[in-house]
Amino acid sequence: EAGVAQSPRYKIIEKRQSVAFWCNPISGHATLYWYQQILGQGPKLLIQFQNNGVVDDSQLPKDRFSAERLKGVDSTLKIQPAKLEDSAVYLCASSSWDFRAIEQFFGPGTRLTVL
Amino acid sequence: AQSVAQPEDQVNVAEGNPLTVKCTYSVSGNPYLFWYVQYPNRGLQFLLKYITGDNLVKGSYGFEAEFNKSQTSFHLKKPSALVSDSALYFCAVSFYTGANNLFFGTGTRLTVIP
């Protein structure tokens, strides 16, 4: 079974530039998550999708971050404009909606450096 | 408010000795509890979970954890540590109430000394 795919793996940009990350979840997983992991901290949820609908985006800085999952499969997360404090690893995860298999499976992440 | 605490930033253990990585939580309601491991430059890997039932849960790579409701703890254990177990370990909690948000602890770095 293929895991969660993310690209790019690394990205370096200057502040005020824009950047986009892509995620393809495990086949059949209806739920997709984007997390931000700042160095030395645990991941923090940015947004959760159920199919192509948003379940929770309460922690997403909506003035600069946006995310979509138009066809209920892959997803993109965008930052525009980027700030220095956005430097972090952005993790995508997916899970089944069945509570008996509720664990989330994570991709390798995209390490973003904002200069 | 939900919170997860991992009181030790660093745990060192000799190879072959038992290991324990501690986790306590503060939540309202009935939580689901998880352990994940993170190797350098890789995403988090699921180790085990507690949903309901037996308080002792067994997971991948010989790890196990015990849910203790009275002490609100979910410590990760392994009878005999391997050098390859050296990694960053995260405890997390969620609630199956529609939004399956995982709240993570700050992580514990485990170093197994040969």
Coordinates of C-alpha atoms in Angstrom, one line a residue:
Chain A
E1 CA 0.0 0.0 0.0
A2 CA 1.5 3.3 -1.0
G3 CA 1.8 5.9 1.7
V4 CA 1.0 9.6 1.8
A5 CA 3.0 11.5 -0.8
Q6 CA 4.1 15.1 -0.5
S7 CA 6.0 17.4 -2.7
P8 CA 8.3 19.2 -2.7
R9 CA 10.4 17.9 0.1
Y10 CA 12.3 21.1 0.6
K11 CA 11.6 24.7 -0.3
I12 CA 13.5 27.9 0.3
I13 CA 11.8 31.2 -0.4
E14 CA 12.2 34.9 0.7
K15 CA 9.6 36.6 2.9
R16 CA 6.6 38.0 1.1
Q17 CA 6.9 35.3 -1.7
S18 CA 4.2 32.7 -2.2
V19 CA 4.6 28.9 -2.0
A20 CA 2.4 25.8 -2.5
F21 CA 2.6 22.3 -1.2
W22 CA 1.0 19.2 -2.6
C23 CA -0.3 16.1 -0.9
N24 CA -1.7 12.8 -2.2
P25 CA -3.3 10.7 0.6
I26 CA -3.5 7.0 1.0
S27 CA -6.0 5.6 -1.5
G28 CA -9.5 5.3 0.0
H29 CA -8.8 7.6 2.9
A30 CA -11.6 10.2 3.1
T31 CA -10.0 12.4 5.7
L32 CA -6.9 14.6 5.0
Y33 CA -5.0 16.8 7.4
W34 CA -2.4 19.5 7.1
Y35 CA -0.1 20.1 10.1
Q36 CA 2.6 22.6 10.8
Q37 CA 5.6 21.4 12.9
I38 CA 7.9 24.1 14.1
L39 CA 11.3 23.0 15.2
G40 CA 11.3 21.7 18.7
Q41 CA 7.5 21.4 18.9
G42 CA 4.8 18.8 18.2
P43 CA 2.8 19.1 15.0
K44 CA -0.2 21.5 15.1
L45 CA -3.3 21.0 13.0
L46 CA -3.9 23.7 10.3
I47 CA -6.9 22.2 8.5
Q48 CA -8.8 18.9 8.2
F49 CA -10.9 17.8 5.2
Q50 CA -13.5 15.2 5.0
N51 CA -13.7 14.3 1.3
N52 CA -13.7 17.8 -0.3
G53 CA -15.3 19.6 2.7
V54 CA -13.5 21.4 5.5
V55 CA -14.2 19.9 8.9
D56 CA -11.8 22.1 11.0
D57 CA -9.8 25.1 9.9
S58 CA -9.9 27.0 13.2
Q59 CA -6.1 27.1 13.5
L60 CA -5.4 28.1 9.9
P61 CA -4.1 31.7 9.5
K62 CA -6.6 32.6 6.8
D63 CA -5.1 35.9 6.0
R64 CA -2.2 34.2 4.4
F65 CA -2.8 30.4 4.3
S66 CA -5.3 28.6 2.1
A67 CA -6.0 25.0 1.3
E68 CA -8.2 23.1 -1.1
R69 CA -9.1 19.5 -1.9
L70 CA -11.3 20.0 -4.9
K71 CA -11.9 16.4 -6.0
G72 CA -11.7 14.9 -2.5
V73 CA -8.4 13.2 -3.2
D74 CA -5.2 15.2 -3.4
S75 CA -4.8 18.6 -1.7
T76 CA -2.7 21.8 -1.9
L77 CA -1.7 24.1 0.8
K78 CA -0.7 27.7 -0.1
I79 CA 1.0 30.5 1.8
Q80 CA 0.9 34.0 0.4
P81 CA 2.7 36.1 1.4
A82 CA 5.1 34.1 3.5
K83 CA 6.6 35.4 6.8
L84 CA 9.8 34.4 8.6
E85 CA 7.7 32.6 11.3
D86 CA 6.2 30.3 8.6
S87 CA 9.5 28.4 8.5
A88 CA 8.5 24.9 9.6
V89 CA 7.9 21.4 8.3
Y90 CA 4.4 21.0 6.8
L91 CA 3.0 17.5 7.2
C92 CA 0.1 16.0 5.4
A93 CA -1.7 13.0 6.9
S94 CA -4.7 10.9 6.0
S95 CA -7.0 8.5 7.8
S96 CA -10.1 6.4 7.5
W97 CA -13.3 7.7 8.9
D98 CA -13.9 4.3 10.6
F99 CA -13.2 4.9 14.3
R100 CA -11.7 1.5 14.6
A101 CA -9.0 2.6 12.1
I102 CA -8.7 6.2 13.1
E103 CA -5.0 6.5 13.3
Q104 CA -3.5 9.1 11.0
F105 CA -0.7 8.2 8.5
F106 CA 1.8 10.9 7.7
G107 CA 3.7 11.9 4.7
P108 CA 7.5 12.7 4.8
G109 CA 6.7 16.5 5.0
T110 CA 7.9 19.6 3.3
R111 CA 10.6 21.6 5.0
L112 CA 10.0 25.3 4.3
T113 CA 12.7 27.9 5.0
V114 CA 11.7 31.5 4.7
L115 CA 14.6 34.0 4.5
Chain B
A1 CA -8.8 22.7 27.1
Q2 CA -7.0 19.5 25.9
S3 CA -3.4 19.2 26.6
V4 CA -0.7 16.5 26.4
A5 CA 2.5 16.6 28.5
Q6 CA 5.7 14.7 27.9
P7 CA 7.7 15.7 31.0
E8 CA 11.0 14.5 29.7
D9 CA 12.7 16.2 26.7
Q10 CA 15.4 13.5 26.6
V11 CA 15.6 9.9 27.7
N12 CA 18.8 7.9 27.6
V13 CA 18.8 4.1 28.1
A14 CA 21.4 1.4 27.6
E15 CA 20.8 -1.2 24.8
G16 CA 19.0 -4.2 26.2
N17 CA 17.4 -2.3 29.1
P18 CA 13.7 -1.6 29.4
L19 CA 12.6 1.8 28.3
T20 CA 9.8 4.1 29.3
V21 CA 8.7 7.3 27.7
K22 CA 6.1 9.2 29.7
C23 CA 2.9 10.9 28.7
T24 CA 0.1 12.5 30.7
Y25 CA -3.0 14.2 29.4
S26 CA -5.6 16.6 30.5
V27 CA -8.8 16.4 28.6
S28 CA -12.5 16.4 29.1
G29 CA -14.4 13.4 27.9
N30 CA -13.0 10.1 26.7
P31 CA -9.9 10.5 24.7
Y32 CA -8.2 8.4 22.1
L33 CA -4.5 8.2 22.7
F34 CA -1.7 7.6 20.3
W35 CA 2.1 7.2 20.1
Y36 CA 4.0 8.2 17.0
V37 CA 7.8 8.0 16.3
Q38 CA 9.7 10.4 14.1
Y39 CA 13.0 9.6 12.5
P40 CA 15.3 12.3 11.0
N41 CA 13.9 13.8 7.8
R42 CA 10.9 11.6 7.9
G43 CA 7.3 12.0 8.8
L44 CA 5.7 10.5 11.8
Q45 CA 5.1 6.8 12.0
F46 CA 2.1 5.4 13.9
L47 CA 3.1 3.0 16.8
L48 CA 0.0 2.2 18.7
K49 CA -3.3 3.5 19.9
Y50 CA -5.8 3.2 22.8
I51 CA -9.5 3.6 21.8
T52 CA -11.3 1.4 24.3
G53 CA -11.1 -2.0 26.0
D54 CA -7.9 -3.5 27.4
N55 CA -5.8 -0.9 29.1
L56 CA -2.5 -2.5 27.8
V57 CA -2.1 -2.0 24.1
K58 CA 0.6 -3.5 21.9
G59 CA 2.0 -1.9 18.8
S60 CA 4.7 -1.9 16.2
Y61 CA 8.4 -2.9 16.8
G62 CA 7.7 -4.5 20.2
F63 CA 6.3 -1.3 21.9
E64 CA 3.4 -1.3 24.2
A65 CA 1.6 1.3 26.3
E66 CA -0.7 1.3 29.3
F67 CA -3.7 3.5 29.6
N68 CA -4.2 4.6 33.2
K69 CA -7.4 6.6 33.6
S70 CA -6.9 7.5 37.3
Q71 CA -3.4 8.9 36.6
T72 CA -4.4 10.2 33.2
S73 CA -1.2 8.7 31.8
F74 CA -0.3 6.7 28.7
H75 CA 3.3 5.7 29.1
L76 CA 5.2 4.0 26.2
K77 CA 7.3 1.0 27.1
K78 CA 9.5 -1.6 25.6
P79 CA 11.1 -4.5 27.5
S80 CA 14.5 -4.4 25.7
A81 CA 15.7 -1.3 23.9
L82 CA 17.5 -1.4 20.6
V83 CA 19.9 1.2 19.2
S84 CA 17.5 1.5 16.2
D85 CA 14.8 2.7 18.6
S86 CA 16.7 6.0 19.0
A87 CA 14.3 8.7 17.6
L88 CA 11.8 11.4 18.6
Y89 CA 8.6 10.1 20.2
F90 CA 5.3 12.0 20.3
C91 CA 2.2 11.3 22.4
A92 CA -1.1 12.6 21.0
V93 CA -4.7 12.7 22.0
S94 CA -7.9 13.1 19.9
F95 CA -11.6 12.9 20.2
Y96 CA -13.9 11.1 17.7
T97 CA -16.4 13.9 17.6
G98 CA -16.3 14.7 13.9
A99 CA -13.1 16.6 13.9
N100 CA -10.3 14.1 14.5
N101 CA -7.7 16.7 15.5
L102 CA -4.6 15.2 17.0
F103 CA -3.2 17.3 19.9
F104 CA 0.5 16.4 20.2
G105 CA 2.9 16.6 23.1
T106 CA 6.3 18.4 22.6
G107 CA 8.1 15.1 22.0
T108 CA 10.7 13.1 23.9
R109 CA 14.1 12.3 22.3
L110 CA 15.1 8.7 23.0
T111 CA 18.7 7.7 22.8
V112 CA 19.7 4.1 23.2
I113 CA 23.3 3.8 24.1
P114 CA 25.2 0.7 22.7

